[in-house]
XYZ file of C-alpha atoms in Angstrom:
660
model
C 7.544 49.359 -31.098
C 7.134 47.611 -27.725
C 9.936 46.130 -25.653
C 8.678 42.537 -26.156
C 8.759 43.007 -29.955
C 12.355 44.264 -29.827
C 13.376 41.277 -27.663
C 11.676 38.916 -30.124
C 13.572 40.448 -33.072
C 16.885 40.316 -31.156
C 16.276 36.679 -30.279
C 15.403 35.880 -33.902
C 18.564 37.596 -35.139
C 20.704 35.707 -32.606
C 19.147 32.414 -33.689
C 19.685 33.405 -37.342
C 23.365 34.225 -36.745
C 23.941 31.024 -34.774
C 22.276 28.884 -37.430
C 24.099 30.711 -40.256
C 27.427 30.170 -38.566
C 26.586 26.495 -38.082
C 26.227 26.148 -41.862
C 29.481 27.953 -42.828
C 31.686 27.236 -39.846
C 32.707 23.951 -38.330
C 30.020 22.869 -35.832
C 30.965 22.810 -32.137
C 32.351 19.632 -30.614
C 29.646 17.145 -29.633
C 30.353 14.434 -27.120
C 29.495 10.978 -28.399
C 27.161 8.644 -26.555
C 29.265 6.274 -24.483
C 29.088 2.539 -25.076
C 29.506 0.674 -21.757
C 32.020 -2.176 -21.542
C 30.569 -5.664 -21.738
C 29.519 -6.940 -18.324
C 29.912 -10.529 -17.238
C 26.539 -12.296 -17.407
C 26.904 -13.724 -13.896
C 27.912 -10.330 -12.437
C 24.950 -8.645 -14.115
C 22.543 -11.297 -12.805
C 24.031 -10.996 -9.306
C 23.667 -7.211 -9.364
C 20.030 -7.402 -10.474
C 19.161 -9.963 -7.792
C 20.907 -7.888 -5.127
C 19.038 -4.714 -6.097
C 15.721 -6.582 -6.229
C 15.930 -8.595 -3.014
C 18.708 -6.968 -0.980
C 18.403 -3.272 -1.837
C 18.937 -2.331 1.826
C 22.224 -4.319 1.966
C 21.277 -6.223 5.166
C 24.662 -7.967 5.441
C 26.674 -4.746 5.649
C 27.035 -4.868 9.491
C 28.585 -8.369 9.182
C 31.398 -7.186 6.898
C 34.938 -7.636 8.296
C 33.614 -8.851 11.665
C 35.009 -11.810 13.662
C 32.925 -14.977 13.828
C 31.752 -14.385 17.405
C 30.615 -10.871 16.514
C 28.785 -12.174 13.421
C 26.946 -14.707 15.607
C 25.855 -11.965 18.007
C 24.771 -9.707 15.130
C 22.803 -12.614 13.682
C 20.940 -13.089 16.967
C 20.247 -9.358 17.172
C 18.915 -9.410 13.592
C 16.407 -12.131 14.534
C 15.694 -10.752 18.027
C 16.088 -6.938 17.981
C 15.334 -6.861 21.714
C 18.924 -8.065 22.297
C 20.120 -4.879 20.606
C 17.955 -2.135 22.099
C 17.627 -4.020 25.388
C 21.250 -3.173 26.266
C 20.371 0.510 26.630
C 17.026 -0.042 28.358
C 16.581 1.876 31.619
C 14.052 2.851 34.290
C 13.067 6.049 32.474
C 12.068 4.099 29.357
C 10.242 1.508 31.461
C 8.143 4.247 33.077
C 6.885 5.336 29.645
C 6.307 1.747 28.512
C 4.447 0.885 31.726
C 2.001 3.773 31.369
C 1.515 3.045 27.654
C 1.047 -0.693 28.265
C -1.588 -0.153 30.970
C -3.387 2.381 28.765
C -3.617 0.157 25.689
C -4.597 -2.806 27.894
C -7.645 -0.859 29.109
C -8.531 -0.282 25.453
C -7.778 -3.762 24.111
C -9.696 -5.912 26.625
C -13.218 -4.727 25.689
C -12.223 -4.487 22.015
C -10.903 -8.059 21.997
C -14.170 -9.422 23.346
C -16.078 -7.542 20.635
C -13.705 -8.411 17.782
C -13.875 -12.119 18.598
C -17.616 -11.896 17.893
C -16.816 -10.408 14.478
C -14.730 -13.519 13.817
C -17.623 -15.702 15.122
C -15.443 -17.022 17.933
C -16.027 -17.198 21.687
C -14.942 -14.038 23.624
C -11.914 -15.663 25.268
C -10.213 -16.187 21.883
C -9.959 -12.433 21.427
C -8.220 -12.186 24.818
C -5.960 -15.144 23.994
C -4.879 -13.294 20.854
C -3.730 -10.297 22.915
C -1.610 -12.433 25.233
C 0.818 -14.643 23.270
C 1.312 -12.759 19.932
C 2.368 -9.445 21.589
C 5.048 -11.319 23.570
C 6.470 -12.887 20.403
C 6.388 -9.557 18.577
C 8.175 -7.778 21.434
C 11.089 -10.200 20.972
C 11.250 -10.071 17.179
C 9.578 -6.847 15.992
C 11.494 -3.727 15.034
C 8.732 -1.145 15.588
C 8.656 0.742 18.880
C 5.054 1.868 18.545
C 2.894 -0.916 17.065
C 0.372 -2.405 19.502
C -0.424 -6.007 18.593
C -3.788 -7.725 18.808
C -6.989 -8.566 16.912
C -8.304 -5.809 14.625
C -11.784 -5.146 13.279
C -11.130 -5.489 9.537
C -9.169 -8.749 9.766
C -11.671 -10.191 12.288
C -14.567 -9.424 9.949
C -12.688 -10.742 6.906
C -11.725 -13.943 8.714
C -15.247 -14.446 10.056
C -16.745 -13.877 6.606
C -14.366 -16.269 4.833
C -14.605 -18.980 7.496
C -18.410 -18.891 7.786
C -18.708 -19.365 4.014
C -17.008 -22.758 4.522
C -18.356 -23.894 7.911
C -21.395 -22.769 9.907
C -20.011 -21.484 13.255
C -23.291 -22.226 15.069
C -23.830 -25.796 13.860
C -20.170 -26.876 13.796
C -18.302 -24.648 16.302
C -15.424 -27.109 16.819
C -14.644 -27.531 13.119
C -15.056 -23.780 12.628
C -12.534 -23.084 15.395
C -10.095 -25.614 13.929
C -10.343 -23.970 10.500
C -9.705 -20.581 12.169
C -6.485 -21.901 13.731
C -5.487 -23.480 10.405
C -6.025 -20.181 8.575
C -4.009 -18.371 11.262
C -1.151 -20.850 10.884
C -0.944 -20.384 7.117
C -1.392 -16.621 7.451
C 1.744 -16.669 9.600
C 3.580 -18.946 7.155
C 2.699 -16.553 4.296
C 3.894 -13.493 6.207
C 7.134 -15.101 7.390
C 7.881 -16.522 3.925
C 7.523 -13.077 2.341
C 9.981 -11.706 4.865
C 12.520 -14.536 4.611
C 12.424 -14.504 0.797
C 12.518 -10.681 0.922
C 9.396 -10.366 -1.196
C 7.835 -7.623 0.884
C 7.490 -5.392 -2.155
C 4.550 -7.593 -3.236
C 2.245 -5.976 -0.665
C 2.852 -2.615 -2.347
C 0.805 -3.849 -5.318
C -2.291 -3.071 -3.252
C -2.377 0.689 -3.769
C -2.969 3.253 -1.034
C -6.186 4.368 -2.736
C -7.543 0.804 -2.816
C -6.685 0.350 0.873
C -8.462 3.609 1.807
C -11.595 2.462 -0.032
C -11.423 -1.076 1.339
C -10.969 0.143 4.932
C -13.817 2.652 4.602
C -16.163 0.026 3.181
C -15.137 -2.478 5.847
C -15.780 0.124 8.569
C -19.352 0.676 7.348
C -19.907 -3.081 7.013
C -18.600 -3.685 10.542
C -20.795 -0.902 11.934
C -23.855 -2.344 10.167
C -23.111 -5.789 11.591
C -23.196 -4.274 15.079
C -26.837 -3.301 14.654
C -27.724 -6.800 15.786
C -26.245 -6.241 19.236
C -27.016 -2.511 19.318
C -30.736 -2.987 18.631
C -31.079 -6.329 20.423
C -32.129 -8.223 17.284
C -32.083 -12.008 17.682
C -32.764 -13.115 14.088
C -30.236 -11.346 11.911
C -28.932 -11.962 8.396
C -25.555 -13.653 7.961
C -24.863 -11.599 4.840
C -22.708 -8.504 5.135
C -23.934 -6.301 2.252
C -25.842 -3.139 3.187
C -29.067 -4.136 1.398
C -29.400 -7.474 3.211
C -28.533 -5.897 6.572
C -31.031 -3.034 6.207
C -33.765 -5.486 5.114
C -33.057 -7.573 8.207
C -33.188 -4.482 10.444
C -36.409 -3.234 8.824
C -38.241 -6.580 9.029
C -37.405 -6.883 12.724
C -38.431 -3.294 13.561
C -41.916 -4.124 14.891
C -41.138 -7.124 17.058
C -37.389 -7.729 17.102
C -35.934 -4.555 18.625
C -35.240 -4.370 22.348
C -35.634 -0.834 23.737
C -33.596 -1.273 26.970
C -30.743 -2.556 24.788
C -31.055 0.429 22.452
C -31.036 2.812 25.425
C -27.841 1.280 26.865
C -26.128 1.258 23.482
C -27.120 4.832 22.585
C -26.003 6.311 25.915
C -22.583 4.699 25.881
C -22.016 5.206 22.144
C -22.596 8.928 22.705
C -20.145 8.829 25.605
C -17.507 7.000 23.526
C -17.839 9.357 20.563
C -17.626 12.393 22.865
C -14.496 10.932 24.512
C -12.941 10.353 21.093
C -13.792 13.919 20.048
C -12.270 15.319 23.261
C -9.072 13.308 22.748
C -8.780 14.478 19.144
C -9.505 18.107 20.005
C -7.073 18.267 22.926
C -3.964 16.124 22.474
C -3.244 16.116 26.212
C -6.525 14.256 26.755
C -5.432 11.262 24.618
C -6.018 8.988 27.622
C -9.754 9.799 27.696
C -10.732 7.822 24.549
C -8.247 5.119 25.623
C -9.943 4.323 28.935
C -13.505 5.222 27.821
C -14.261 1.668 26.520
C -13.229 0.055 29.814
C -15.239 2.610 31.806
C -18.226 1.900 29.567
C -17.894 -1.849 30.119
C -17.603 -1.469 33.886
C -20.559 0.923 34.219
C -22.848 -0.968 31.821
C -22.003 -4.331 33.421
C -22.713 -2.938 36.900
C -26.002 -1.429 35.688
C -27.178 -4.713 34.119
C -26.127 -6.673 37.215
C -28.034 -4.551 39.731
C -31.150 -4.150 37.544
C -31.157 -7.680 36.065
C -31.788 -6.109 32.678
C -31.110 -9.488 31.058
C -34.608 -10.474 32.171
C -35.942 -7.634 30.012
C -34.319 -9.094 26.920
C -30.920 -7.390 27.118
C -28.397 -9.827 25.639
C -25.261 -10.286 27.756
C -21.859 -11.924 27.204
C -22.513 -14.607 29.831
C -19.684 -17.111 30.295
C -16.069 -16.369 29.316
C -13.671 -19.292 29.705
C -11.241 -18.717 32.560
C -7.524 -19.485 32.248
C -4.697 -18.843 29.798
C -4.366 -20.098 26.242
C -4.706 -23.873 25.862
C -2.466 -25.522 23.222
C -4.113 -25.955 19.813
C -1.432 -27.641 17.669
C -3.505 -30.797 17.335
C -6.531 -28.786 16.162
C -4.801 -27.411 13.057
C -5.742 -29.176 9.817
C -2.568 -30.487 8.170
C -4.505 -32.994 6.047
C -8.053 -33.477 4.801
C -10.580 -31.400 2.879
C -10.173 -28.298 5.023
C -6.415 -27.976 4.476
C -6.642 -26.153 1.121
C -9.480 -23.977 2.414
C -7.371 -23.033 5.427
C -4.405 -22.180 3.173
C -6.576 -19.982 0.914
C -8.192 -18.103 3.797
C -4.832 -17.809 5.572
C -3.095 -16.254 2.567
C -5.851 -13.652 2.038
C -6.218 -12.664 5.697
C -2.451 -12.787 6.214
C -1.789 -10.380 3.346
C -4.427 -7.892 4.564
C -3.087 -8.105 8.131
C 0.457 -7.617 6.832
C -0.506 -4.607 4.718
C -2.173 -2.923 7.693
C 0.716 -3.616 10.078
C 3.451 -2.451 7.689
C 1.497 0.716 6.850
C 1.057 1.500 10.562
C 4.703 0.703 11.363
C 6.008 2.901 8.554
C 3.759 5.792 9.606
C 4.997 5.869 13.195
C 8.620 5.192 12.209
C 8.478 8.189 9.890
C 6.872 10.288 12.614
C 9.614 9.434 15.135
C 12.416 9.370 12.554
C 13.753 5.815 12.885
C 14.241 3.004 10.386
C 11.797 0.126 10.090
C 12.956 -3.053 8.371
C 9.907 -4.256 6.437
C 11.241 -7.782 5.910
C 12.044 -8.208 9.616
C 8.546 -6.998 10.413
C 7.066 -9.665 8.154
C 9.105 -12.398 9.797
C 8.080 -11.154 13.258
C 4.390 -10.906 12.347
C 4.478 -14.298 10.655
C 6.204 -15.984 13.592
C 3.764 -14.546 16.114
C 0.781 -15.807 14.076
C 2.327 -19.268 13.673
C 2.933 -19.439 17.437
C -0.505 -17.923 18.022
C -2.221 -20.612 15.936
C -0.648 -23.191 18.239
C -1.912 -21.400 21.364
C -5.599 -20.867 20.499
C -5.197 -17.439 18.854
C -6.583 -16.197 15.569
C -4.947 -13.781 13.096
C -3.458 -10.729 14.843
C -1.693 -7.673 13.508
C -0.939 -4.058 14.377
C -3.960 -2.035 15.446
C -4.011 1.595 14.307
C -6.174 2.881 17.187
C -4.127 1.078 19.847
C -0.834 2.005 18.202
C -1.875 5.668 18.178
C -2.769 5.484 21.860
C 0.462 3.597 22.544
C 2.483 6.333 20.847
C 0.676 9.214 22.557
C 0.946 7.470 25.947
C 4.720 7.816 25.739
C 5.826 4.308 24.781
C 9.569 3.973 24.274
C 9.981 0.365 23.121
C 8.049 -2.845 22.444
C 7.995 -3.470 26.213
C 4.605 -1.706 26.207
C 3.288 -4.798 24.373
C 4.713 -6.991 27.139
C 2.967 -4.886 29.808
C -0.320 -5.110 27.877
C 0.137 -8.865 27.521
C 0.684 -9.276 31.288
C -2.504 -7.319 32.040
C -4.468 -9.541 29.620
C -2.853 -12.594 31.275
C -4.070 -11.445 34.715
C -7.521 -10.739 33.258
C -7.735 -14.274 31.850
C -6.685 -15.767 35.191
C -8.829 -13.742 37.567
C -11.203 -11.224 35.956
C -13.165 -13.013 33.221
C -16.136 -13.828 35.534
C -16.665 -10.065 35.959
C -17.607 -9.762 32.264
C -20.504 -12.225 32.553
C -23.141 -9.468 32.754
C -21.538 -7.225 30.128
C -24.291 -6.322 27.611
C -23.620 -7.073 23.938
C -24.866 -3.564 23.159
C -21.823 -2.016 24.833
C -19.472 -4.215 22.785
C -21.313 -3.096 19.633
C -20.992 0.538 20.705
C -17.240 0.096 21.339
C -16.716 -1.465 17.892
C -18.783 1.226 16.133
C -16.815 4.006 17.827
C -13.541 2.256 16.968
C -14.252 1.743 13.248
C -15.482 5.308 12.675
C -11.829 6.336 12.397
C -11.300 3.932 9.494
C -13.481 6.112 7.237
C -10.866 8.542 5.975
C -12.912 11.015 3.926
C -10.054 13.555 3.858
C -7.786 11.005 2.149
C -10.580 10.233 -0.329
C -10.932 13.914 -1.258
C -7.160 14.174 -1.690
C -7.147 11.070 -3.908
C -9.823 12.673 -6.108
C -7.735 15.829 -6.467
C -4.505 13.979 -7.282
C -5.485 11.014 -9.466
C -8.925 10.209 -10.855
C -7.966 6.599 -11.640
C -6.893 6.134 -8.021
C -10.292 7.513 -7.004
C -11.991 4.869 -9.179
C -9.925 2.190 -7.393
C -10.870 3.668 -4.020
C -14.590 3.814 -4.807
C -14.545 0.398 -6.477
C -13.143 -1.210 -3.331
C -15.534 0.795 -1.126
C -18.741 -0.067 -2.989
C -17.599 -3.658 -3.495
C -17.357 -4.154 0.273
C -20.536 -2.231 1.125
C -22.859 -3.631 -1.566
C -21.399 -7.120 -2.079
C -19.001 -8.591 0.483
C -15.582 -8.139 2.007
C -14.138 -10.722 -0.400
C -15.646 -9.005 -3.459
C -14.383 -5.626 -2.278
C -10.906 -7.082 -1.815
C -10.964 -8.650 -5.279
C -12.081 -5.344 -6.817
C -9.343 -3.459 -4.940
C -6.626 -5.831 -6.154
C -8.055 -5.991 -9.691
C -8.206 -2.214 -10.113
C -4.700 -1.834 -8.673
C -3.359 -4.335 -11.197
C -5.413 -2.735 -13.973
C -3.730 0.591 -13.235
C -0.291 -1.027 -13.398
C -1.137 -2.750 -16.695
C -2.543 0.452 -18.147
C 0.586 2.407 -17.240
C 2.830 -0.333 -18.607
C 0.939 -0.870 -21.859
C 0.118 2.801 -22.481
C 3.148 4.814 -21.348
C 3.080 8.588 -21.464
C 4.659 10.211 -24.505
C 5.225 13.884 -25.217
C 6.028 16.288 -28.045
C 8.998 18.504 -27.197
C 9.695 22.085 -28.166
C 12.536 24.512 -27.504
C 12.256 26.889 -24.549
C 13.066 30.432 -25.879
C 16.647 31.701 -25.307
C 17.802 28.257 -24.071
C 18.968 24.929 -25.449
C 16.382 23.151 -23.317
C 13.594 21.068 -24.902
C 10.431 20.376 -22.898
C 6.854 19.137 -23.260
C 4.902 21.708 -25.302
C 1.737 20.999 -23.291
C 3.499 21.851 -20.031
C 5.381 24.806 -21.558
C 3.149 26.544 -24.174
C 5.956 29.014 -24.936
C 8.153 26.152 -26.208
C 8.353 26.174 -30.015
C 8.697 23.190 -32.327
C 11.672 23.193 -34.685
C 10.582 23.363 -38.365
C 11.209 20.121 -40.220
C 11.969 18.282 -36.971
C 9.569 16.298 -34.772
C 10.889 15.640 -31.246
C 9.166 12.910 -29.218
C 9.905 11.693 -25.695
C 8.894 8.254 -24.367
C 8.427 8.317 -20.581
C 8.778 4.607 -19.892
C 10.841 1.505 -20.415
C 10.011 -0.036 -23.796
C 8.867 -3.654 -23.469
C 6.805 -6.187 -25.390
C 3.702 -4.820 -23.654
C 4.017 -1.272 -24.972
C 6.468 -1.354 -27.910
C 3.774 -1.627 -30.585
C 1.752 1.186 -28.991
C 4.894 3.360 -28.828
C 5.606 2.832 -32.554
C 1.999 3.483 -33.604
C 1.723 6.575 -31.374
C 4.866 8.124 -32.880
C 3.700 7.423 -36.451
C 0.294 8.888 -35.648
C 1.944 12.044 -34.342
C 4.071 12.225 -37.473
C 0.991 11.865 -39.706
C -0.885 14.567 -37.781
C 2.063 16.958 -38.016
C 2.510 16.355 -41.764
C -1.205 16.934 -42.426
C -1.113 20.180 -40.474
C 2.041 21.370 -42.252
C 0.593 20.452 -45.637
C -2.576 22.427 -44.938
C -0.379 25.464 -44.156
C 1.740 24.932 -47.301
C 4.854 24.194 -45.230
C 7.514 21.515 -45.858
C 6.964 18.139 -44.241
C 8.918 16.643 -41.343
C 12.399 15.429 -42.333
C 13.791 14.295 -38.989
C 12.210 12.379 -36.121
C 14.180 12.724 -32.864
C 13.259 10.286 -30.085
C 14.416 11.516 -26.657
C 15.246 8.317 -24.754
C 16.361 9.922 -21.478
C 13.461 8.402 -19.464
C 13.754 4.988 -21.171
C 15.325 2.827 -18.453
C 15.273 -0.446 -20.395
C 14.330 -2.016 -23.724
C 13.735 -5.636 -24.728
C 13.807 -7.495 -28.041
C 10.227 -6.436 -28.832
C 11.251 -2.830 -28.284
C 14.256 -3.224 -30.598
C 12.014 -4.821 -33.222
C 9.526 -1.942 -32.893
C 12.323 0.568 -33.574
C 13.395 -1.443 -36.608
C 9.824 -1.311 -37.935
C 9.626 2.410 -37.108
C 12.878 3.023 -38.986
C 11.557 1.118 -42.012
C 8.274 3.084 -42.010
C 10.136 6.385 -41.725
C 12.393 5.528 -44.648
C 9.323 5.114 -46.850
C 8.233 8.600 -45.790
C 11.754 9.972 -46.369
C 12.135 10.816 -42.682
C 15.374 10.128 -40.803
C 15.235 8.491 -37.345
C 17.482 10.097 -34.707
C 17.951 8.941 -31.090
C 18.945 11.132 -28.166
C 20.595 10.231 -24.840
C 19.896 6.498 -24.484
C 20.978 5.130 -21.100
C 23.642 2.520 -20.376
C 21.352 -0.511 -20.526
C 19.592 0.762 -23.659
C 22.864 1.584 -25.487
C 24.232 -1.830 -24.651
C 21.180 -3.529 -26.175
C 21.111 -1.234 -29.207
C 24.693 -2.223 -30.023
C 24.019 -5.895 -29.297
C 21.352 -5.790 -32.002
C 21.812 -4.516 -35.543
C 19.728 -1.393 -34.905
C 22.722 0.959 -34.547
C 24.013 -0.082 -37.960
C 20.567 0.359 -39.513
C 20.049 3.834 -38.085
C 23.675 4.878 -38.285
C 25.918 5.593 -35.316
C 26.021 9.262 -36.379
C 22.256 9.421 -35.684
C 22.666 8.819 -31.940
C 23.353 11.950 -29.864
C 24.061 12.818 -26.270
C 21.413 15.574 -26.052
C 18.346 16.715 -27.941
C 20.091 20.041 -28.555
C 22.998 18.312 -30.316
C 20.574 16.298 -32.438
C 18.573 19.382 -33.455
C 21.708 21.373 -34.308
C 23.005 18.584 -36.556
C 19.624 18.020 -38.212
C 19.207 21.749 -38.909
C 22.696 21.969 -40.426
C 21.790 19.129 -42.818
C 18.384 20.588 -43.666
C 18.119 22.223 -47.127
C 15.868 24.952 -45.721
C 17.144 28.471 -45.213
C 17.827 29.782 -41.725
C 14.768 32.019 -42.024
C 12.587 28.915 -42.416
C 14.249 27.181 -39.467
C 13.711 30.173 -37.221
């Protein structure tokens, strides 16, 4: 006889002896499930509100502090620069200076290109990299985020605004609506931070964001074909089919070959620079300054050859001077007010999601804390101020933030340095961009958005969660084949659908006993786990609410029916006890209580006893508040599944041989 067979017989004999002794001897002491003392309704409400809105306990530093100290701490909470500024030194400034100059060389050509995505004049992109970074440096808590216009938000804003007003026919009204949307984007962001509702942005899942960003990157790149190929008549739609039709129809007479040559040469240079920077970390500065080098060289080439006479489209005039005030241009009344609010909320939420994701990534990398609610207030304030100083929606840029980090930035002063460089550019250097070809701006944008297509993350999403992959692909194809708005709606819809599916159809499991232990686990995860004869053990892996209580009851009864049919076919006794392991059940409402009452009634008709195991504090409190405990019997509620099984087996009329 093999060793495994001997061990199996020994185990069976031990189980037999233990079960026999449980029938003839007094069972071991079992600890009863504790019933928590009644909590004051106001205290319970206060605790729930605190955990929901103030989980990080933001007022802890103010505790037991004198009034003057509280005032100073309050100022530092609103303006973190007053806190870290006390320890600022020359060494930190050296790192911030280099980082600020580096990201300025990257942001200036990008800003001119991104303003075109938003259908605004080039200077508005530069305006948006002057004032908002200054405000963020005073109020932001991230050391690494570089503030300015970004491709996705620029495209989204341009798409939403142009659906309301034609930017070519009504440029003034279009610009006013852009400032209005920026104002309400800032109000939305700041309100979420002040009301501590930042958790709302987490409803847009990571998978949906990956798909949305990838689709937006392809859409942005396709839009650049107009400038890259020198096409004059180009579709205003953003879907891939309309864009490719427009490109194809203009192939014979609409393409400009000098433009294509300029764009192709510098796009190759930009992609090679990006590859070199990625391959060798010490060369991070190469892709950072490559766009500015490209602008300078291409502008000089066009100027000396007068390539504009050959059909090469150039930037031409960029308004000189710093941001003019725009408070009076914001719509606070009229037909465009509601449209501005709607566009502002959508673009503000997307900008906020991108900035918080970037901030958290770099904070985790450098091991410091980032206050999400403070970030929202800072981002919101800078957009409100920006809307009053001729800026459109700005946020944290991933490419610039990465360059900022690798350049050795120490604090948000790098944003101030970048802002000063943009300020000097607006005052003195804008005439130099007059001969900059549009093709080079298209090449810069294409090279910048390539990094938004995260195929590695998509593959990982497929491996981890197929439903997440559906959300990712839904958002991606929605943006590429329909529009940015449709893609965003699909992303949000699928994210909410996943939440609803998980809430309404919680996971449940059949439990069995792990051999030679008193541990009960999912029999699908542990095939060696054996079910106890005459006892069905079920675990519900979710809170039980009105949305899933009926499903939970029907699923358990279906399992019970399946088990009884299988036992009957094998000429074995039916189930006598149903044990529900409630360890993962964090909460239960009146619908859940009612579902258990109905389950208990159905089980009585089948001559099956309902037993509960390890309900938590909140659940026990609600079970006792209802009449369910009296219906089931307090002796049917146990601390562990093991205790419940031992008691059920001792009451079972079957012999120990049958139980084993």
